[in-house]
């Protein structure tokens, strides 16, 4: 019984924290890993009508074919100029920053390359992710090229519509809320039984008071147990090896 409760507590903590790269903007949570394409032979691409230049990119990972066509390590964005048959890296996810928009739901990810672009420094890309309606597909709406009107030298801007969900409630939180509701119900019903049926007094009314006094120690043991399993150093106070 005790182990089940500790287990549920730790699992719910893990579910709530998750391992995604997320950014929150104006009450909307954007999970960047959800848009990351696996590194097979696909990537997002966009062709600019006027110049015919093609931009390939990925979110938080390398892009195909940038990874093999440019010298820049772990290139996430590259430009293909058909006239020159050349690829230029416009940034790597190894050198990124994410900032939420402040005026509307969305976020800006910038990727900087490690290779120089003349005197001005490194080529940089800004992916402007705007939250559209929840069922919208991930879609490039426009690209501002470095040499175009309004463009900045060595800097690429890709404007993208993405579907976003409200932060208000996610799967992990629903789980936590269910667990908390069950806990509250357990305390209320348990206390009433202890008070009315078992005729307990004072702190003894609280259900399983002795167990809960030890609960802190159990959680500590649980954390050390998992840490031990991960780091492979046996540290299992109070537990037998499984
Ligand atoms: C991409 O990979 C799939 C299998 O993984 C293959 O069927 C497909 O032909 C490939 N496409 C290109 C353009 O190479
Ligand atoms: C590419 O990125 C991965 C993951 O961040 C990293 O482990 C690897 O060292 C990077 N490669 C280079 C050449 O920097
Ligand atoms: C990231 O890019 C910037 C240029 O935008 C550069 O100054 C910095 O050294 C890069 N970071 C790393 C870790 O190379």
CSV table of C-alpha atoms and ligand atoms in Angstrom, one decimal:
chain,number,residue,atom,x,y,z
A,1,UNK,CA,0.0,0.0,0.0
A,2,UNK,CA,2.7,2.5,1.0
A,3,UNK,CA,4.8,1.7,-2.0
A,4,UNK,CA,1.8,2.2,-4.3
A,5,UNK,CA,1.1,5.6,-2.9
A,6,UNK,CA,4.7,6.7,-3.1
A,7,UNK,CA,4.9,5.3,-6.7
A,8,UNK,CA,1.8,7.2,-7.8
A,9,UNK,CA,3.1,10.4,-6.3
A,10,UNK,CA,6.5,10.1,-8.1
A,11,UNK,CA,4.9,9.1,-11.4
A,12,UNK,CA,2.5,12.0,-11.3
A,13,UNK,CA,5.4,14.4,-10.7
A,14,UNK,CA,7.2,12.9,-13.7
A,15,UNK,CA,4.1,13.2,-15.9
A,16,UNK,CA,3.5,16.8,-14.9
A,17,UNK,CA,7.1,17.9,-15.5
A,18,UNK,CA,7.6,16.0,-18.8
A,19,UNK,CA,10.7,16.4,-20.9
A,20,UNK,CA,9.5,18.7,-23.7
A,21,UNK,CA,11.0,22.0,-24.7
A,22,UNK,CA,8.2,24.4,-24.1
A,23,UNK,CA,7.6,28.1,-23.9
A,24,UNK,CA,4.6,29.9,-22.5
A,25,UNK,CA,3.3,33.0,-24.1
A,26,UNK,CA,0.0,34.8,-23.2
A,27,UNK,CA,-1.5,31.8,-21.5
A,28,UNK,CA,-0.6,29.5,-24.3
A,29,UNK,CA,1.9,26.7,-24.1
A,30,UNK,CA,4.0,26.0,-27.1
A,31,UNK,CA,5.7,22.6,-27.2
A,32,UNK,CA,8.6,23.1,-29.6
A,33,UNK,CA,9.5,19.4,-29.6
A,34,UNK,CA,6.0,18.7,-31.1
A,35,UNK,CA,7.1,20.4,-34.3
A,36,UNK,CA,10.6,18.8,-34.5
A,37,UNK,CA,10.8,16.4,-37.5
A,38,UNK,CA,12.6,13.1,-37.1
A,39,UNK,CA,16.0,13.1,-38.8
A,40,UNK,CA,15.0,11.0,-41.8
A,41,UNK,CA,14.9,12.5,-45.2
A,42,UNK,CA,12.3,15.1,-44.5
A,43,UNK,CA,12.4,18.7,-43.4
A,44,UNK,CA,10.2,21.8,-43.7
A,45,UNK,CA,10.9,23.7,-46.9
A,46,UNK,CA,9.8,26.9,-48.5
A,47,UNK,CA,10.5,28.3,-52.0
A,48,UNK,CA,10.5,32.0,-52.4
A,49,UNK,CA,8.6,32.7,-55.7
A,50,UNK,CA,10.7,35.8,-56.8
A,51,UNK,CA,14.2,34.4,-56.3
A,52,UNK,CA,13.4,30.7,-56.4
A,53,UNK,CA,15.7,30.2,-53.4
A,54,UNK,CA,14.7,27.3,-51.3
A,55,UNK,CA,14.9,27.3,-47.5
A,56,UNK,CA,15.0,24.0,-45.6
A,57,UNK,CA,14.6,23.9,-41.8
A,58,UNK,CA,13.7,21.9,-38.8
A,59,UNK,CA,12.8,22.9,-35.2
A,60,UNK,CA,15.2,22.0,-32.4
A,61,UNK,CA,17.1,19.5,-34.6
A,62,UNK,CA,19.1,19.3,-37.8
A,63,UNK,CA,17.4,19.7,-41.1
A,64,UNK,CA,17.7,17.6,-44.2
A,65,UNK,CA,19.6,18.2,-46.5
A,66,UNK,CA,21.4,21.0,-44.6
A,67,UNK,CA,23.2,18.4,-42.3
A,68,UNK,CA,25.1,17.0,-45.3
A,69,UNK,CA,25.4,20.1,-47.5
A,70,UNK,CA,26.9,22.7,-45.3
A,71,UNK,CA,30.0,22.8,-43.1
A,72,UNK,CA,28.2,24.3,-40.1
A,73,UNK,CA,27.7,21.7,-37.4
A,74,UNK,CA,24.1,20.5,-36.7
A,75,UNK,CA,22.6,23.0,-39.2
A,76,UNK,CA,18.9,23.6,-38.6
A,77,UNK,CA,18.3,26.0,-41.4
A,78,UNK,CA,19.9,26.4,-44.8
A,79,UNK,CA,19.4,28.4,-47.9
A,80,UNK,CA,19.7,26.8,-51.4
A,81,UNK,CA,20.5,29.2,-54.2
A,82,UNK,CA,19.7,27.4,-57.5
A,83,UNK,CA,21.7,29.8,-59.7
A,84,UNK,CA,24.9,29.0,-57.7
A,85,UNK,CA,23.9,25.4,-56.8
A,86,UNK,CA,25.1,26.3,-53.3
A,87,UNK,CA,23.8,25.8,-49.8
A,88,UNK,CA,24.4,28.2,-46.9
A,89,UNK,CA,23.7,27.4,-43.3
A,90,UNK,CA,21.6,29.9,-41.5
A,91,UNK,CA,21.9,28.5,-38.0
A,92,UNK,CA,22.1,25.5,-35.7
A,93,UNK,CA,19.9,24.3,-32.9
A,94,UNK,CA,23.1,24.1,-30.9
A,95,UNK,CA,23.1,27.9,-30.7
A,96,UNK,CA,19.5,28.9,-30.2
A,97,UNK,CA,17.4,31.2,-28.0
A,98,UNK,CA,13.6,31.1,-27.5
A,99,UNK,CA,11.6,34.1,-26.4
A,100,UNK,CA,7.8,34.3,-26.1
A,101,UNK,CA,6.0,37.1,-28.0
A,102,UNK,CA,4.7,39.7,-25.6
A,103,UNK,CA,1.9,41.1,-27.8
A,104,UNK,CA,0.2,38.0,-29.1
A,105,UNK,CA,0.5,34.2,-28.4
A,106,UNK,CA,3.6,32.9,-30.1
A,107,UNK,CA,7.4,32.7,-29.8
A,108,UNK,CA,10.5,33.5,-31.6
A,109,UNK,CA,13.3,31.0,-31.9
A,110,UNK,CA,16.6,32.3,-33.2
A,111,UNK,CA,19.3,30.0,-34.5
A,112,UNK,CA,22.8,31.3,-35.1
A,113,UNK,CA,25.3,29.6,-37.3
A,114,UNK,CA,28.9,29.0,-36.4
A,115,UNK,CA,30.2,30.1,-39.8
A,116,UNK,CA,30.9,33.7,-40.7
A,117,UNK,CA,28.9,35.8,-43.1
A,118,UNK,CA,31.4,38.5,-44.3
A,119,UNK,CA,32.2,41.3,-41.9
A,120,UNK,CA,28.7,41.3,-40.3
A,121,UNK,CA,29.2,38.2,-38.3
A,122,UNK,CA,27.2,35.0,-38.2
A,123,UNK,CA,24.1,34.1,-40.3
A,124,UNK,CA,21.1,34.0,-38.1
A,125,UNK,CA,17.5,32.9,-38.5
A,126,UNK,CA,14.4,34.0,-36.7
A,127,UNK,CA,11.6,31.5,-36.7
A,128,UNK,CA,8.5,33.6,-35.8
A,129,UNK,CA,5.9,31.1,-34.6
A,130,UNK,CA,2.4,32.6,-34.3
A,131,UNK,CA,-0.4,30.8,-32.6
A,132,UNK,CA,-3.2,30.3,-35.0
A,133,UNK,CA,-6.5,28.5,-34.4
A,134,UNK,CA,-5.9,25.1,-32.6
A,135,UNK,CA,-6.6,23.0,-35.7
A,136,UNK,CA,-4.4,24.9,-38.1
A,137,UNK,CA,-1.6,23.0,-39.7
A,138,UNK,CA,2.1,24.1,-39.2
A,139,UNK,CA,2.5,26.4,-42.2
A,140,UNK,CA,5.1,28.9,-43.4
A,141,UNK,CA,3.3,32.1,-44.2
A,142,UNK,CA,6.2,34.1,-45.5
A,143,UNK,CA,10.0,34.4,-45.6
A,144,UNK,CA,12.0,37.6,-45.4
A,145,UNK,CA,15.3,37.0,-47.2
A,146,UNK,CA,18.5,38.8,-46.2
A,147,UNK,CA,18.8,40.7,-49.5
A,148,UNK,CA,15.1,41.5,-50.0
A,149,UNK,CA,13.3,44.7,-49.3
A,150,UNK,CA,13.0,45.0,-45.6
A,151,UNK,CA,15.6,42.3,-45.2
A,152,UNK,CA,18.6,42.4,-42.9
A,153,UNK,CA,22.1,41.3,-44.1
A,154,UNK,CA,22.9,37.7,-43.0
A,155,UNK,CA,19.5,37.4,-41.3
A,156,UNK,CA,16.6,35.3,-42.4
A,157,UNK,CA,13.1,35.5,-41.0
A,158,UNK,CA,10.6,32.7,-41.4
A,159,UNK,CA,7.0,33.5,-40.4
A,160,UNK,CA,5.1,30.4,-39.4
A,161,UNK,CA,1.6,29.7,-38.2
A,162,UNK,CA,1.4,26.9,-35.6
A,163,UNK,CA,-1.5,25.3,-33.8
A,164,UNK,CA,-1.4,26.1,-30.1
A,165,UNK,CA,-3.2,24.8,-27.1
A,166,UNK,CA,-4.2,26.7,-24.0
A,167,UNK,CA,-1.9,26.1,-21.0
A,168,UNK,CA,-4.8,25.9,-18.7
A,169,UNK,CA,-5.0,22.2,-18.5
A,170,UNK,CA,-2.8,19.4,-19.9
A,171,UNK,CA,-2.9,15.6,-19.4
A,172,UNK,CA,-0.3,15.7,-16.6
A,173,UNK,CA,-2.3,18.3,-14.7
A,174,UNK,CA,-5.6,16.4,-15.1
A,175,UNK,CA,-3.8,13.4,-13.5
A,176,UNK,CA,-2.6,15.5,-10.6
A,177,UNK,CA,-6.0,17.0,-10.1
A,178,UNK,CA,-7.6,13.6,-10.0
A,179,UNK,CA,-5.0,12.4,-7.5
A,180,UNK,CA,-5.5,15.4,-5.3
A,181,UNK,CA,-9.3,15.0,-5.4
A,182,UNK,CA,-9.0,11.4,-4.4
A,183,UNK,CA,-6.6,12.4,-1.6
A,184,UNK,CA,-9.1,15.0,-0.3
A,185,UNK,CA,-11.9,12.6,-0.5
A,186,UNK,CA,-9.8,10.0,1.4
A,187,UNK,CA,-9.0,12.5,4.2
A,188,UNK,CA,-12.6,13.6,4.5
A,189,UNK,CA,-14.2,10.2,4.5
A,190,UNK,CA,-11.3,8.7,6.6
A,191,UNK,CA,-11.7,11.5,9.2
A,192,UNK,CA,-15.5,11.0,9.4
A,193,UNK,CA,-15.1,7.3,9.9
A,194,UNK,CA,-12.3,7.8,12.5
A,195,UNK,CA,-14.4,10.4,14.3
A,196,UNK,CA,-17.9,8.9,14.1
A,197,UNK,CA,-17.3,5.2,13.9
A,198,UNK,CA,-14.0,4.6,15.6
A,199,UNK,CA,-14.5,7.5,18.1
A,200,UNK,CA,-11.0,8.8,17.8
A,201,UNK,CA,-9.8,12.2,19.1
A,202,UNK,CA,-7.4,15.0,18.3
A,203,UNK,CA,-4.8,14.2,15.6
A,204,UNK,CA,-5.9,10.5,15.6
A,205,UNK,CA,-8.9,11.6,13.6
A,206,UNK,CA,-6.6,12.1,10.6
A,207,UNK,CA,-6.7,8.8,8.6
A,208,UNK,CA,-3.5,6.6,9.0
A,209,UNK,CA,-1.8,9.4,10.9
A,210,UNK,CA,1.3,7.2,11.7
A,211,UNK,CA,1.8,6.3,8.1
A,212,UNK,CA,1.6,10.0,7.0
A,213,UNK,CA,4.1,11.0,9.6
A,214,UNK,CA,6.5,8.6,7.8
A,215,UNK,CA,5.5,9.7,4.4
A,216,UNK,CA,8.3,12.4,4.0
A,217,UNK,CA,10.9,9.7,4.7
A,218,UNK,CA,9.3,7.4,2.2
A,219,UNK,CA,9.4,10.1,-0.5
A,220,UNK,CA,13.1,10.7,0.3
A,221,UNK,CA,13.8,7.0,0.1
A,222,UNK,CA,11.9,6.8,-3.2
A,223,UNK,CA,13.9,9.7,-4.7
A,224,UNK,CA,17.2,8.2,-3.6
A,225,UNK,CA,16.1,4.8,-4.9
A,226,UNK,CA,15.3,6.2,-8.4
A,227,UNK,CA,18.5,8.3,-8.4
A,228,UNK,CA,20.5,5.2,-7.5
A,229,UNK,CA,18.9,3.3,-10.4
A,230,UNK,CA,19.7,6.1,-12.8
A,231,UNK,CA,23.3,6.7,-11.7
A,232,UNK,CA,23.7,2.9,-11.0
A,233,UNK,CA,25.0,3.6,-7.5
A,234,UNK,CA,23.2,1.4,-5.1
A,235,UNK,CA,21.7,3.6,-2.4
A,236,UNK,CA,18.5,2.1,-1.2
A,237,UNK,CA,17.9,2.9,2.4
A,238,UNK,CA,15.1,0.9,3.8
A,239,UNK,CA,14.6,-1.1,0.6
A,240,UNK,CA,15.7,-4.6,-0.3
A,241,UNK,CA,17.3,-5.1,-3.7
A,242,UNK,CA,14.7,-6.0,-6.3
B,1,LIG,C1,12.5,9.2,-47.9
B,1,LIG,O1,12.6,7.9,-47.2
B,1,LIG,C2,11.6,7.0,-47.5
B,1,LIG,C3,11.8,5.8,-46.6
B,1,LIG,O2,12.3,6.2,-45.4
B,1,LIG,C4,11.6,6.6,-49.0
B,1,LIG,O3,10.6,5.7,-49.3
B,1,LIG,C5,11.5,7.9,-49.8
B,1,LIG,O4,11.7,7.5,-51.2
B,1,LIG,C6,12.6,8.9,-49.5
B,1,LIG,N1,12.4,10.1,-50.2
B,1,LIG,C7,13.4,10.8,-50.8
B,1,LIG,C8,13.0,12.0,-51.5
B,1,LIG,O5,14.5,10.4,-50.8
B,2,LIG,C1,25.1,18.1,-32.6
B,2,LIG,O1,24.1,18.2,-31.5
B,2,LIG,C2,24.2,17.1,-30.6
B,2,LIG,C3,23.0,17.3,-29.6
B,2,LIG,O2,22.9,18.6,-29.1
B,2,LIG,C4,25.5,17.1,-29.9
B,2,LIG,O3,25.6,16.0,-29.0
B,2,LIG,C5,26.6,17.0,-31.0
B,2,LIG,O4,27.9,17.1,-30.3
B,2,LIG,C6,26.5,18.1,-32.0
B,2,LIG,N1,27.4,17.9,-33.0
B,2,LIG,C7,28.4,18.8,-33.3
B,2,LIG,C8,29.3,18.5,-34.4
B,2,LIG,O5,28.5,19.9,-32.6
B,3,LIG,C1,26.2,31.6,-31.0
B,3,LIG,O1,26.1,32.6,-32.0
B,3,LIG,C2,26.7,33.8,-31.7
B,3,LIG,C3,26.5,34.8,-32.8
B,3,LIG,O2,25.1,35.0,-33.0
B,3,LIG,C4,28.1,33.7,-31.3
B,3,LIG,O3,28.6,34.9,-30.9
B,3,LIG,C5,28.3,32.6,-30.2
B,3,LIG,O4,29.7,32.4,-30.0
B,3,LIG,C6,27.6,31.4,-30.6
B,3,LIG,N1,27.7,30.4,-29.5
B,3,LIG,C7,28.4,29.3,-29.5
B,3,LIG,C8,28.3,28.4,-28.4
B,3,LIG,O5,29.2,29.1,-30.4
